[in-house]
Each structure stands twice: as C-alpha cells, then as structure tokens.
Coordinates of C-alpha atoms in Angstrom, one line a residue:
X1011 CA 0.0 0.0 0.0
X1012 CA 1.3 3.9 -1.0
X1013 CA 0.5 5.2 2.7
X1014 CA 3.8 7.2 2.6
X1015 CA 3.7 10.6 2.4
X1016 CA 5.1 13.0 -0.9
X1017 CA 8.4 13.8 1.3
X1018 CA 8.5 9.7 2.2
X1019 CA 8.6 8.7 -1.4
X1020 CA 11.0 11.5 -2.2
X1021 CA 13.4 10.2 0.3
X1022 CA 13.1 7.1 -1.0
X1023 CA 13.6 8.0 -4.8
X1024 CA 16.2 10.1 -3.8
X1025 CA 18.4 7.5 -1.5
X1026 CA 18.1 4.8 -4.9
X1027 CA 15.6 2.6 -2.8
X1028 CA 13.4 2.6 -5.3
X1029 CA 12.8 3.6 -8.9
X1030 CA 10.4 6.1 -10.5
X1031 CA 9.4 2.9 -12.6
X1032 CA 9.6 0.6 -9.6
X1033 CA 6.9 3.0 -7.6
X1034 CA 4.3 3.0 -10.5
X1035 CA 4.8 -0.8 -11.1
X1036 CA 3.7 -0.8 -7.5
X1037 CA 0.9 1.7 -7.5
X1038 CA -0.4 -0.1 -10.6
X1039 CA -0.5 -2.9 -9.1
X1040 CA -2.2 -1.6 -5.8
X1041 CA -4.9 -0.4 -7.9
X1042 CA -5.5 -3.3 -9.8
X1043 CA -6.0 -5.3 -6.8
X1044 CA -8.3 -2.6 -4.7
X1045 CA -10.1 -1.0 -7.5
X1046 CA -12.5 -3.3 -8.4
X1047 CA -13.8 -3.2 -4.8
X1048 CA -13.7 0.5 -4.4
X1049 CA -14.1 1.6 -8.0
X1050 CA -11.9 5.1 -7.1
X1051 CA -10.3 5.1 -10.9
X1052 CA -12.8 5.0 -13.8
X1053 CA -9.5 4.4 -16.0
X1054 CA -5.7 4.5 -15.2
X1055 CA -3.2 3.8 -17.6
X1056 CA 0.3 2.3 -16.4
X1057 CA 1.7 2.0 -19.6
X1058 CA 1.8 6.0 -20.2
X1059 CA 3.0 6.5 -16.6
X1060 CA 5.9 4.2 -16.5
X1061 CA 7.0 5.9 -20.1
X1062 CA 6.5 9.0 -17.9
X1063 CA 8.6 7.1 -15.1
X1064 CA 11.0 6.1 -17.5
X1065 CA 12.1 9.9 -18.1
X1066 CA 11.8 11.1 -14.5
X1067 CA 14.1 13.8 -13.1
X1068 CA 13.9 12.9 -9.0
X1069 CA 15.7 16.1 -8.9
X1070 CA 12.7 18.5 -9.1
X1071 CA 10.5 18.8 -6.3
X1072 CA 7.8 15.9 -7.3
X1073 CA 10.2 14.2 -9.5
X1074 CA 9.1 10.4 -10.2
X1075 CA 5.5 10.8 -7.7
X1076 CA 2.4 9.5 -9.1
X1077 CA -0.5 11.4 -8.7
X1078 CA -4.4 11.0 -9.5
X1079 CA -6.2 13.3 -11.9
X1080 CA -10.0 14.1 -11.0
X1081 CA -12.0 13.3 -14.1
X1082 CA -12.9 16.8 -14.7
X1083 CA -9.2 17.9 -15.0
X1084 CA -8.4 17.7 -18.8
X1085 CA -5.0 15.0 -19.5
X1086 CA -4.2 15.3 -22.9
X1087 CA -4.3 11.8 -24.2
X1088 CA -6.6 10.7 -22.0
X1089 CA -10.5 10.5 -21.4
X1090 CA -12.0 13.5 -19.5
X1091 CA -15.5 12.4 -19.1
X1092 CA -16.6 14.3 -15.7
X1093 CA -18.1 11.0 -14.8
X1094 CA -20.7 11.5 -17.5
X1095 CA -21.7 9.4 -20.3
X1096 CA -22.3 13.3 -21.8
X1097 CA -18.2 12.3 -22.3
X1098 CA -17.8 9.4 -22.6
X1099 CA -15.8 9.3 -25.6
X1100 CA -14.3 12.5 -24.9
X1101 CA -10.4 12.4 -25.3
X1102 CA -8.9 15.5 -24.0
X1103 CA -6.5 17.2 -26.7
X1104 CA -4.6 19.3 -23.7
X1105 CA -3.4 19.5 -20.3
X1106 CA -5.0 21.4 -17.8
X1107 CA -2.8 24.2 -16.2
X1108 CA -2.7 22.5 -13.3
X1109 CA -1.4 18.8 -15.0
X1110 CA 1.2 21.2 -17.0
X1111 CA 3.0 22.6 -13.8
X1112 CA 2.7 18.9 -11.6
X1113 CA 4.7 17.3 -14.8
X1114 CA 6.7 20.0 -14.9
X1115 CA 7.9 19.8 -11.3
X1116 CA 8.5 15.8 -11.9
X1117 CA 4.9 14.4 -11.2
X1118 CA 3.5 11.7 -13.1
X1119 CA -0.4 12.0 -13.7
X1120 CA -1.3 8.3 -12.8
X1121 CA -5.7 7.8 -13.2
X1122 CA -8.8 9.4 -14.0
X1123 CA -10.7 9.4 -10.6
X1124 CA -14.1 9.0 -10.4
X1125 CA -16.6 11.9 -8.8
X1126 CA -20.0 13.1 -9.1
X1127 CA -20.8 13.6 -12.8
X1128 CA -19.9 17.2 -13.8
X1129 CA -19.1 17.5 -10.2
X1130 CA -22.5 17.7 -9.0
X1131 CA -23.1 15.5 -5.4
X1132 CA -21.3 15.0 -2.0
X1133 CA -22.1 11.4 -1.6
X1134 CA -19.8 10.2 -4.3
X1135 CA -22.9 7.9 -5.8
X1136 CA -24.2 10.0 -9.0
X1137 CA -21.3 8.6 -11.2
X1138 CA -22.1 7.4 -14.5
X1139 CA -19.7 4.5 -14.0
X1140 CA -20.9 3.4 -10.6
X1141 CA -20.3 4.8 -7.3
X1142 CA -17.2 4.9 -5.2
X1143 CA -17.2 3.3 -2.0
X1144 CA -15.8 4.8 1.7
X1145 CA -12.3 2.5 1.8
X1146 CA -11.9 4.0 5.5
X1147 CA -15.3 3.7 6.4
X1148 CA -17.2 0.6 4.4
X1149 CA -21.2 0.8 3.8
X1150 CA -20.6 4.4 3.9
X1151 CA -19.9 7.6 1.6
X1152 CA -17.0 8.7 0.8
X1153 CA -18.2 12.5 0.2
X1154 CA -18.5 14.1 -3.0
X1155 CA -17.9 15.3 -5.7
X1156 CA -14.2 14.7 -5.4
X1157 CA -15.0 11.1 -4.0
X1158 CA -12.5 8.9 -5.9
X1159 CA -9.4 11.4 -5.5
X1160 CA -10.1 10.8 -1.7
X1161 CA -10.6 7.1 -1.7
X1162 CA -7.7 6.3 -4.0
X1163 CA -5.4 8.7 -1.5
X1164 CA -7.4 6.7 1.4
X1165 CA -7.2 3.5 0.2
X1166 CA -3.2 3.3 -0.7
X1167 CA -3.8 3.7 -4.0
X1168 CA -2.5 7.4 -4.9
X1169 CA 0.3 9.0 -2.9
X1170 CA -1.6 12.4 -3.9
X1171 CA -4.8 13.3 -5.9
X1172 CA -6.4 16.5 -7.6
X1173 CA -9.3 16.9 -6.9
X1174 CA -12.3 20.2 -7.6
X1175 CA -14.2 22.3 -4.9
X1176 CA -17.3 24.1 -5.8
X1177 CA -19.3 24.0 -2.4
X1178 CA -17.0 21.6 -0.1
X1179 CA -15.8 18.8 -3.1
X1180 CA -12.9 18.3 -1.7
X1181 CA -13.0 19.1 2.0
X1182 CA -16.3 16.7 2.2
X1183 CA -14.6 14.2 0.9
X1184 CA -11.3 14.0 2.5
X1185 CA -13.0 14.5 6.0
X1186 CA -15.0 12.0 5.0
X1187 CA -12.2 9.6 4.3
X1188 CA -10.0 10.9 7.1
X1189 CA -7.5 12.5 5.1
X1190 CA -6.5 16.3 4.2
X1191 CA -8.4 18.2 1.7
X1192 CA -7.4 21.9 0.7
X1193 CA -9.2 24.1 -1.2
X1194 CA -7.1 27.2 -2.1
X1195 CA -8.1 30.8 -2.5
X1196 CA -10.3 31.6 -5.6
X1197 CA -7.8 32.3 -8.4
X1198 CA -4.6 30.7 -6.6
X1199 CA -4.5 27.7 -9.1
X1200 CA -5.8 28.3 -12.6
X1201 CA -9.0 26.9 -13.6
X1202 CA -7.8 26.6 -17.7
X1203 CA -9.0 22.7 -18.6
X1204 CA -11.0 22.3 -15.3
X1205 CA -14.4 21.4 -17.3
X1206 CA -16.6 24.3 -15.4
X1207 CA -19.5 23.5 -12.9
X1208 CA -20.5 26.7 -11.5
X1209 CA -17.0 29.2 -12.7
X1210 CA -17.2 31.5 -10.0
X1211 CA -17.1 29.1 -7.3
X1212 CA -14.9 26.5 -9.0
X1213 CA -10.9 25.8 -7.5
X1214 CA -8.8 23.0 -7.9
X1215 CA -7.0 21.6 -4.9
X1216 CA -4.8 18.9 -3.2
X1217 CA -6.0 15.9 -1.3
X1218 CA -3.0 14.5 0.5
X1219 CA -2.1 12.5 3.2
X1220 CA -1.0 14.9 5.6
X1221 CA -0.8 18.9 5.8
X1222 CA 2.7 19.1 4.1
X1223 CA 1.9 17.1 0.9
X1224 CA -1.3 20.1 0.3
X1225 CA 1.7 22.5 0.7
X1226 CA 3.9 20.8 -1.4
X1227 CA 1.6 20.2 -4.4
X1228 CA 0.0 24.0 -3.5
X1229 CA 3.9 25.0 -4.3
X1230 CA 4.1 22.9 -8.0
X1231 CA 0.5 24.5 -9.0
X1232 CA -0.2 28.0 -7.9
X1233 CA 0.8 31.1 -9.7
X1234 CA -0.9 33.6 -12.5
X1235 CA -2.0 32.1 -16.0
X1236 CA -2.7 34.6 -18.8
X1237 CA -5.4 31.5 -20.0
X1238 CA -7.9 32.1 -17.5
X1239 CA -9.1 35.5 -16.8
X1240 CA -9.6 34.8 -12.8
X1241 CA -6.7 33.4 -12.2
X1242 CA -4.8 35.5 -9.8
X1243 CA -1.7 38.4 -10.0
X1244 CA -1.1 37.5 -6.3
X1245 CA 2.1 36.6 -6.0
X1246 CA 3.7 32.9 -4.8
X1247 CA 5.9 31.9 -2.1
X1248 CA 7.3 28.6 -0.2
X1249 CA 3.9 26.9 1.2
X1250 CA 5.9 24.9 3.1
X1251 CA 7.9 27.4 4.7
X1252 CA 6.4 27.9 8.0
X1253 CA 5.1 24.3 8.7
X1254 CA 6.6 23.7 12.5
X1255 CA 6.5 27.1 13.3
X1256 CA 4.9 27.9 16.5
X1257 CA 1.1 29.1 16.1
X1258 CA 1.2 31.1 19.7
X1259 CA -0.6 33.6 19.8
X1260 CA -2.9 33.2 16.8
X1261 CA -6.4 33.9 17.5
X1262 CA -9.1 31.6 15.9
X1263 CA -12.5 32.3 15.2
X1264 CA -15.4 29.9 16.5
X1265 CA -18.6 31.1 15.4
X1266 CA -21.3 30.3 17.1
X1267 CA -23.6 29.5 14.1
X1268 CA -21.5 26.6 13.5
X1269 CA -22.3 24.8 17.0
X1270 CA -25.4 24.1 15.8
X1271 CA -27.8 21.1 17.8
X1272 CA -28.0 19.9 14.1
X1273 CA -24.4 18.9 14.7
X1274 CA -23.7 15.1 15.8
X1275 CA -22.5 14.5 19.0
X1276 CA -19.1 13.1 17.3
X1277 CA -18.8 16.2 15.4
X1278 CA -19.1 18.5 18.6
X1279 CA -16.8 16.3 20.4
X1280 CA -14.2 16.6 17.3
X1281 CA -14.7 20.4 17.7
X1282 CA -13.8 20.6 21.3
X1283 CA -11.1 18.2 21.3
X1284 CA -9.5 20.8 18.1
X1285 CA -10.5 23.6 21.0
X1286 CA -8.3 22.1 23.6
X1287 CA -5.7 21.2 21.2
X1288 CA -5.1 24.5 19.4
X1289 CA -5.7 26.1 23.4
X1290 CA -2.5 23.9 24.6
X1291 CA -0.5 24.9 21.5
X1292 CA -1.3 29.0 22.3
X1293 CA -4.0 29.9 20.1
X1294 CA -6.7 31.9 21.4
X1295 CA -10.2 31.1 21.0
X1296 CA -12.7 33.8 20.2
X1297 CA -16.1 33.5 19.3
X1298 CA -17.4 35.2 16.4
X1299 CA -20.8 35.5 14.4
X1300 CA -21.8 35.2 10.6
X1301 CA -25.1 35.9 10.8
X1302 CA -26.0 35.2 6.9
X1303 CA -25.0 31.4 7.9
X1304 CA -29.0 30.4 7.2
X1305 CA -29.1 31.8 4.0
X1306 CA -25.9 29.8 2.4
X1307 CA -27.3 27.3 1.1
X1308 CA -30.3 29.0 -0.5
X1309 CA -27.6 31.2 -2.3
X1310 CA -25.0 28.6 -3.3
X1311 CA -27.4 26.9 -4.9
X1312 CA -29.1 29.1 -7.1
X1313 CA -25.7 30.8 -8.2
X1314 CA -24.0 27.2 -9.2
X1315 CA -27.1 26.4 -10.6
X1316 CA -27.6 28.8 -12.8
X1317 CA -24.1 28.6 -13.5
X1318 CA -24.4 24.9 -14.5
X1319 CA -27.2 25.5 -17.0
X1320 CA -25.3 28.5 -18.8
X1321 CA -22.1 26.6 -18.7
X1322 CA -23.5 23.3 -19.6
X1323 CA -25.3 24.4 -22.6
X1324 CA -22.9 24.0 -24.6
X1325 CA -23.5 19.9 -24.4
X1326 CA -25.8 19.7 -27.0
X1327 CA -25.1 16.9 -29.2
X1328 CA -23.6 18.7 -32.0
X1329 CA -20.6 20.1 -31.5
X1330 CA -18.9 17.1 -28.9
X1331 CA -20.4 15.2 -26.2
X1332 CA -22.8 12.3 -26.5
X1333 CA -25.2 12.4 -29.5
X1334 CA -28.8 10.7 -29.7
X1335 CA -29.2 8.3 -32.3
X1336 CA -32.2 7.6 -34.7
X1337 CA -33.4 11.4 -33.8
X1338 CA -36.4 13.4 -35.6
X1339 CA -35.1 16.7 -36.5
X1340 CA -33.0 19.8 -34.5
X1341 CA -35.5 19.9 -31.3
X1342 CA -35.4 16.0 -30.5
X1343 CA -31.5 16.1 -31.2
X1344 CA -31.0 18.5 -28.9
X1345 CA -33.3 17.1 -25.8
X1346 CA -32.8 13.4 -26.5
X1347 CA -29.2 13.9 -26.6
X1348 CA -29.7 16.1 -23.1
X1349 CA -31.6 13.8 -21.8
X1350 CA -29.8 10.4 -22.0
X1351 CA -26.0 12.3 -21.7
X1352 CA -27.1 13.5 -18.4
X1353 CA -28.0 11.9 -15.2
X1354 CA -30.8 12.6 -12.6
X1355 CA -29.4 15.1 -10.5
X1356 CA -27.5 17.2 -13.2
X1357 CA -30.6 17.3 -14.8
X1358 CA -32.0 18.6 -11.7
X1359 CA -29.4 21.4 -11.3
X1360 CA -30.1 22.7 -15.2
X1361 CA -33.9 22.7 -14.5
X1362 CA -33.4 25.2 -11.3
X1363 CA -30.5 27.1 -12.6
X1364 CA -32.7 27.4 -16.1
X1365 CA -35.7 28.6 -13.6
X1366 CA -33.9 31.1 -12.0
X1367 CA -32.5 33.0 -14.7
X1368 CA -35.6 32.8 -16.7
X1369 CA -37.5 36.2 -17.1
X1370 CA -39.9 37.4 -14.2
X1371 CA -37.5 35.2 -11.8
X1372 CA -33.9 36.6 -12.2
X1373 CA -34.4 39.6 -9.9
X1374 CA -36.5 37.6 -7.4
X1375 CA -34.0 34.7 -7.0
X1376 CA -30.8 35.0 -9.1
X1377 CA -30.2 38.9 -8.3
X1378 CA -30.6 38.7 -4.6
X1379 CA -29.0 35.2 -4.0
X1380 CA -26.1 37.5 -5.4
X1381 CA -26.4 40.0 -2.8
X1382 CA -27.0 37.2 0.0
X1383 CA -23.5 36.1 -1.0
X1384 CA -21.7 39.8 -0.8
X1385 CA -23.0 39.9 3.0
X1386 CA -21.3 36.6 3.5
X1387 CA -18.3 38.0 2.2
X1388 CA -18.8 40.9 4.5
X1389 CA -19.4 39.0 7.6
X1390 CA -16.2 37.2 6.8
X1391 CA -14.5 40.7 6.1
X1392 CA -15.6 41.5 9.8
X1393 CA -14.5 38.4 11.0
X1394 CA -10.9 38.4 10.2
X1395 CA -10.4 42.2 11.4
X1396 CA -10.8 39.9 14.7
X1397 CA -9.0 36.8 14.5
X1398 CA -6.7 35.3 12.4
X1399 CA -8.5 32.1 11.4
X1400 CA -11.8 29.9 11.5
X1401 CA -12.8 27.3 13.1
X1402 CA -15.5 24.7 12.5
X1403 CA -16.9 21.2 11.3
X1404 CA -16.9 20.2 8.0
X1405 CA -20.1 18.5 7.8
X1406 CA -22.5 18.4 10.4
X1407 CA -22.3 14.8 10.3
X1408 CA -20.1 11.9 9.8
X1409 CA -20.5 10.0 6.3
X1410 CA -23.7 9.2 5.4
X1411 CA -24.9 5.4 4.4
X1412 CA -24.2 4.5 1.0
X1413 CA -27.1 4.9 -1.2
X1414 CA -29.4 6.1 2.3
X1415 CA -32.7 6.7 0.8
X1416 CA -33.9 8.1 3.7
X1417 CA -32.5 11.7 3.0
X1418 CA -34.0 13.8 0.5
X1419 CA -32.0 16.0 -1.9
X1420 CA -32.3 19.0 0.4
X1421 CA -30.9 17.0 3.3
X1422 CA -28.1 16.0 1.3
X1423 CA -27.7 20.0 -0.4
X1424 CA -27.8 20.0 3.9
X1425 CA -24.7 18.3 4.0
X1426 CA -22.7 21.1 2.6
X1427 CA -23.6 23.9 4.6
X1428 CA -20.7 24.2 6.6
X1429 CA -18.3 24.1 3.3
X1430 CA -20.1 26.3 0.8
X1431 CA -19.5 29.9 2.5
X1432 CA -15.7 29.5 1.6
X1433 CA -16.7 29.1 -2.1
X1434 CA -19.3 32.1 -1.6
X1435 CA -16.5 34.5 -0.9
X1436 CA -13.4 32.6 -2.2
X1437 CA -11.7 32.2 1.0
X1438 CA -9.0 29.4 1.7
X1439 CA -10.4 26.2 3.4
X1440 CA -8.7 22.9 4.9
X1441 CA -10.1 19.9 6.0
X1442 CA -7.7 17.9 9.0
X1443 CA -8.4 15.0 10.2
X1444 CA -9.4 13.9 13.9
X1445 CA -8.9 10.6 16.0
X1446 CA -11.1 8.3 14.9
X1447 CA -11.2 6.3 18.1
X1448 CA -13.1 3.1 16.2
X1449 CA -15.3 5.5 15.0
X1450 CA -15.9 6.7 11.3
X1451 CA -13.8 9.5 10.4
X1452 CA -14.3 13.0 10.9
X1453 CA -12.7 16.3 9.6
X1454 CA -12.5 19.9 11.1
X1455 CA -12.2 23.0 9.1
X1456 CA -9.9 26.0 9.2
X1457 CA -10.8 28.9 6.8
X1458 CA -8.0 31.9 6.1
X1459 CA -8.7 35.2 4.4
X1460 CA -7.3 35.6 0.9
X1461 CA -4.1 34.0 0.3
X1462 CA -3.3 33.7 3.8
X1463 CA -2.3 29.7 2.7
X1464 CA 1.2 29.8 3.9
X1465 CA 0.0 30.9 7.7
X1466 CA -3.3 28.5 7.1
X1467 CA -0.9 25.4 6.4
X1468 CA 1.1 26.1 9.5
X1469 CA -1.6 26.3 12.2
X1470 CA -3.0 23.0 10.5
X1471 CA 0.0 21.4 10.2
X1472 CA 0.7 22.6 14.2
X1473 CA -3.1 21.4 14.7
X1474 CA -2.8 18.0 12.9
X1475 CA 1.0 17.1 14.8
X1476 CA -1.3 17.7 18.2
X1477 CA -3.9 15.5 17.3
X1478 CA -2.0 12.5 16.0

C-alpha cells in the first residue's frame, strides 16, 4: 500500500531505494488489486506513466511521484468524461494548467478518478460508472464530488490526488475519508481545462495524506495564467515554509452558528477536542458570528445552478459530447441527446439554474441570492479584522450510508452547509483529520482570508501534529 507521504517517497527515490518505474509498477499494481472493490479510478493507464517514469528527473521537487487526476481535470491523451456518459468518448487534446506545472515539477499524472458527474453530489454515488465506496469507512460515503481522488489517497492507492471544490468537493470528501483536503483561495491555481460547474465558485486543490503534501503540491500548481481570466496576480511563495512554526498567539475564530444542535455529538466532540488542542498549543479562542450562515445554502445553490445551465449548454449533441441516435429533427436532437448524456441530479441542477434566470424570476432569485453572497463576504471581512482564522466542522455529520434513501436532496444540499460559505467569498479552506477512536472519520475545518495559505498550512500542520 502507497501510505507514505510526498516527502517519504521523495526520500526514497532520492536514496536509490526505489525507482520512479519501480513506484508505478507498484501503485499499478495496488490499484488493480483494490479498484475493483472501491471503484476510485474510472480508468488508469500504467503504460503512459511508466514511459513517464521512465524519463523522471527525481531532482525537481515531485520528481518520479504519481499522482491522480479528477475526471474533470483535462490529460491530454486521456478521457475526461466528468463522470458522464455526456463524455464518454471525450479524449482530451490538452493538459489542464494544473497537470502542466505537476509534470513539470517531476509528477507523473497516474488515473482518471471518479466523482459526481460534472461534479455535482457529495455522496460520491451520482457517477455514470458506478459509485465509489468509503475504503476508510465501508457501507458508507465517501463525500463528493471529489470522491475517488479521496478514496484512491485513502485506500493506498495514490500517494496524492487532484481533486475540484465548488461548495465543499474536496473538503467533504477528505474529511469524509480521514484524510487532508485543501481548497485554495479563488484564483490561486488556474482553472484553464477544469471542465466548469459553476466558474465563479470552481478551484482546484490537493487531497493529500497529511498537511505538508497540500503545501507541497500547492507550491508545484499555484501562480498567474494569462489562459484564464480569474486566475490571480497574487504573487507565490514557499507553502511549506512555515510548517513547524509555532502558532502562539494566533487567535481563531469559533462562530457560534457553527455549533449548531444539528451537529452530531461526534462532530461537537471533534470540535472541542481541536478547542483544547489548538488552546495547549497557544492559540486563542474567540467567538465570532456570521449571521447570513442560514441563508448559504439558498444562495449557493441558485448561483451554481444557474451557473451549471449557462455553462452546460454548450452539451448539445452537436458540436462534442454524447449524441442521440435515430433522432427526428433539430428539437429531438438537442433534448434526446440532453436527456440520455445526463444523469438525474444534473438534470435537476439545469432545470433550477434554467428557472432562475428565466424572465420574471432573475431579480426575485438570481439577483438577490447574489447579494445574500456579498453579505457573507462581508461577515467574513468582519471576521478576520478579529481573529486570524476559522474554526469549525466540516459536515454536520459523519458519512452518510451509501445509497441512504432516507434523505432527501435537500438534506443532502444540507450536507454542505458548513463548506459552501468558503466558495461564496473565495476564501482558503482545509479539511484535517481527527482521531477516529473506532469511529468513522471525521474532519475539522480552518478557513484563512485571501491568500493567507502559507499561515493556514502552518496552524493545520501545528493542529494536525497535536492531534496524532
């Protein structure tokens, strides 16, 4: 099993005791022996990573180290299918941004991992090629949508994975799995060949096995692209610079919206056990409000949504993408094609976002879901002119049953609440995991202001040392 961490493997590579080739012989076969029960990979492709491995520099900083691709992360060469049979036949003719700067600091892009088609689900079951299954917590969910990247990482079967975050995709899933998930500041890593869910609220981030590895792959990946207009001018520095640095004196937010009776008794314990933790390393605790915290998820998801249908128009059976067959002219094309591409609950997603930007209902929904989401960035503005960092859960509750039919889509929209205000006003989130004590896993949250990722790392690295 790959349980070692980025700077493990490194050492490794670096000392001769083992090969580039010799670590995605080993990974391939991992994955051939674990996938079939898990299903995290909807394709990998050994061949193409050992010619990769074959030409390895283990002098750069990721030199020779697999890693998985989410399926919504373009691979030239490779399918990109979002976990849709929309793409199922889609071969991608270019790297994604991100890809380009992993291969050229050395990494070797392993597997397609699967998610929630077009990245739309936190339960990791609204794959067109099957569902993924919880490898740390079996019968369970691994979280969504990034839900293979964080079972193949969980599971031994990726040193490190790429995964998306739209409303919690990859925090979800890595607490979920009991691994580290971060999403970066809006803009840090460039969107360019991320196929888009919702574009204002889409970022591409590390899930790792510990809080260096996030750093580490943060370093190989962030930094200004001139091929997508939000990526950012801010500028870069060492993410792994002031890991193991004393966090003394730091104050952390804990608002009190977040300790809600909706929260499971392992989650609240989970928070106070962080409490004590980050109180015995220095911190100070302060309580803070966000009073828009009710309205989140009413907002979220009528901006993604009515991203989703503007951005997924352009799947249409005519230009790429799956195409009906036996069809009766333009109309039936078009919503045959629609209609058997895409699965239930993207279908659901386009109907609402469609709703909402349709005219008499823009201003009454669309328009002032916008303004709901400038006071949450104001509350968070007046937030950090207190305290230096957030604290909360992640989800309100461990994973969910697999396939619990029990919950209806609202409950599992539910799921996401504590997640989705990051994405709202672009702020830096990581998921850490806690002590699972027998228990299934659980994740806290730290949020930072706007490319305050180097000072986040280091209080989650402190935190994460403390709870080990």
């Amino acid at each position: 099993m790959l349980y070692g961490s980025i700077s493990h493997w490194r050492r490794e590579l670096t000392t001769g005791n083992i090969s580039p080739s010799e670590l995605v012989q080993e990974l391939a076969r991992v994955t051939a022996e674990k996938n079939p029960h898990i299903n995290a990979y909807i394709s990998y492709n050994p061949e193409a990573a050992l010619a990769a491995a074959a030409k390895a520099d283990i002098s750069l900083p990721l030199g020779g180290i697999p890693i998985a691709i989410k399926d919504n992360i373009c691979m030239q060469g490779e399918p990109t299918r979002c976990a849709s049979q929309m793409l199922h036949n889609f071969i991608s003719p270019y790297d994604a941004t991100a890809v380009t700067k992993l291969r050229a600091a050395g990494a070797i892009p392993f597997g397609r991992a699967n998610m929630d088609e077009f990245a739309m689900g936190s339960a990791g079951e609204n794959s067109s090629y099957g569902h993924t299954e919880n490898p740390a917590a079996p019968g369970h969910a691994p979280g969504g949508s990034s839900s293979g990247s964080a079972a193949a990482v969980a599971a031994g079967m990726a040193i490190a994975a790429l995964g998306s975050d739209t409303g919690g995709s990859i925090r979800q899933p890595a607490s979920h799995c009991g691994i580290v998930g971060l999403k970066p500041t809006y803009g840090r890593i460039s969107r360019y060949g991320l196929v888009a869910f919702a574009s204002s609220l889409d970022q591409i981030g590390p899930i790792t096995q510990n809080v260096e590895d996030a750093a580490i792959l943060l370093n190989a990946m962030c930094g200004h692209d001139a091929k997508d207009s939000t990526s950012s001018t801010h500028g870069t520095e060492d993410f792994t610079a002031k890991i193991g640095q004393s966090i003394a004196g730091v104050r952390i937010g804990l608002p009190k919206e977040y300790l809600s009776s909706g929260n499971s008794p392992e989650v609240t314990a989970a928070i106070e056990l962080a409490v004590a933790k980050l109180t015995e390393l220095g911190a100070e605790i302060v309580e803070i409000s966000l009073p828009h915290s009710e309205a989140v998820v009413s907002a979220y998801y009528i901006i993604a949504c009515a991203e989703a249908s503007s951005n997924l128009s352009r799947f249409d059976g005519i230009r790429y993408g799956y195409r009906a067959e036996n069809t009766n002219g333009l109309d039936d094309l078009y919503s045959r094609s629609r209609a058997e591409g895409f699965g239930p609950e993207v279908k659901r997603r386009i109907i609402l976002g469609t709703y909402v930007l349709s005219s008499g209902f823009y201003d009454a929904y669309y328009a002032k879901a916008q303004k709901v989401r400038a006071l949450v960035a104001k509350d968070f503005a007046e937030a950090f002119e207190k305290v230096d960092f957030i604290l909360g859960p992640v989800a309100p509750t461990a994973a969910p049953l697999l396939h619990d039919k029990t919950m209806s889509p609202l409950q599992v929209y539910l799921a996401d609440i504590y997640t989705i205000p990051a994405n709202l006003a672009g702020l830096p989130g990581i998921s850490i995991p806690t002590p699972q004590n027998g228990g299934l896993p659980i994740g806290i949250q730290l949020l930072g202001n706007h490319f305050a990722e180097a000072d986040l790392l280091r209080v989650a690295s402190a935190l994460e040392t403390s709870l080990a």
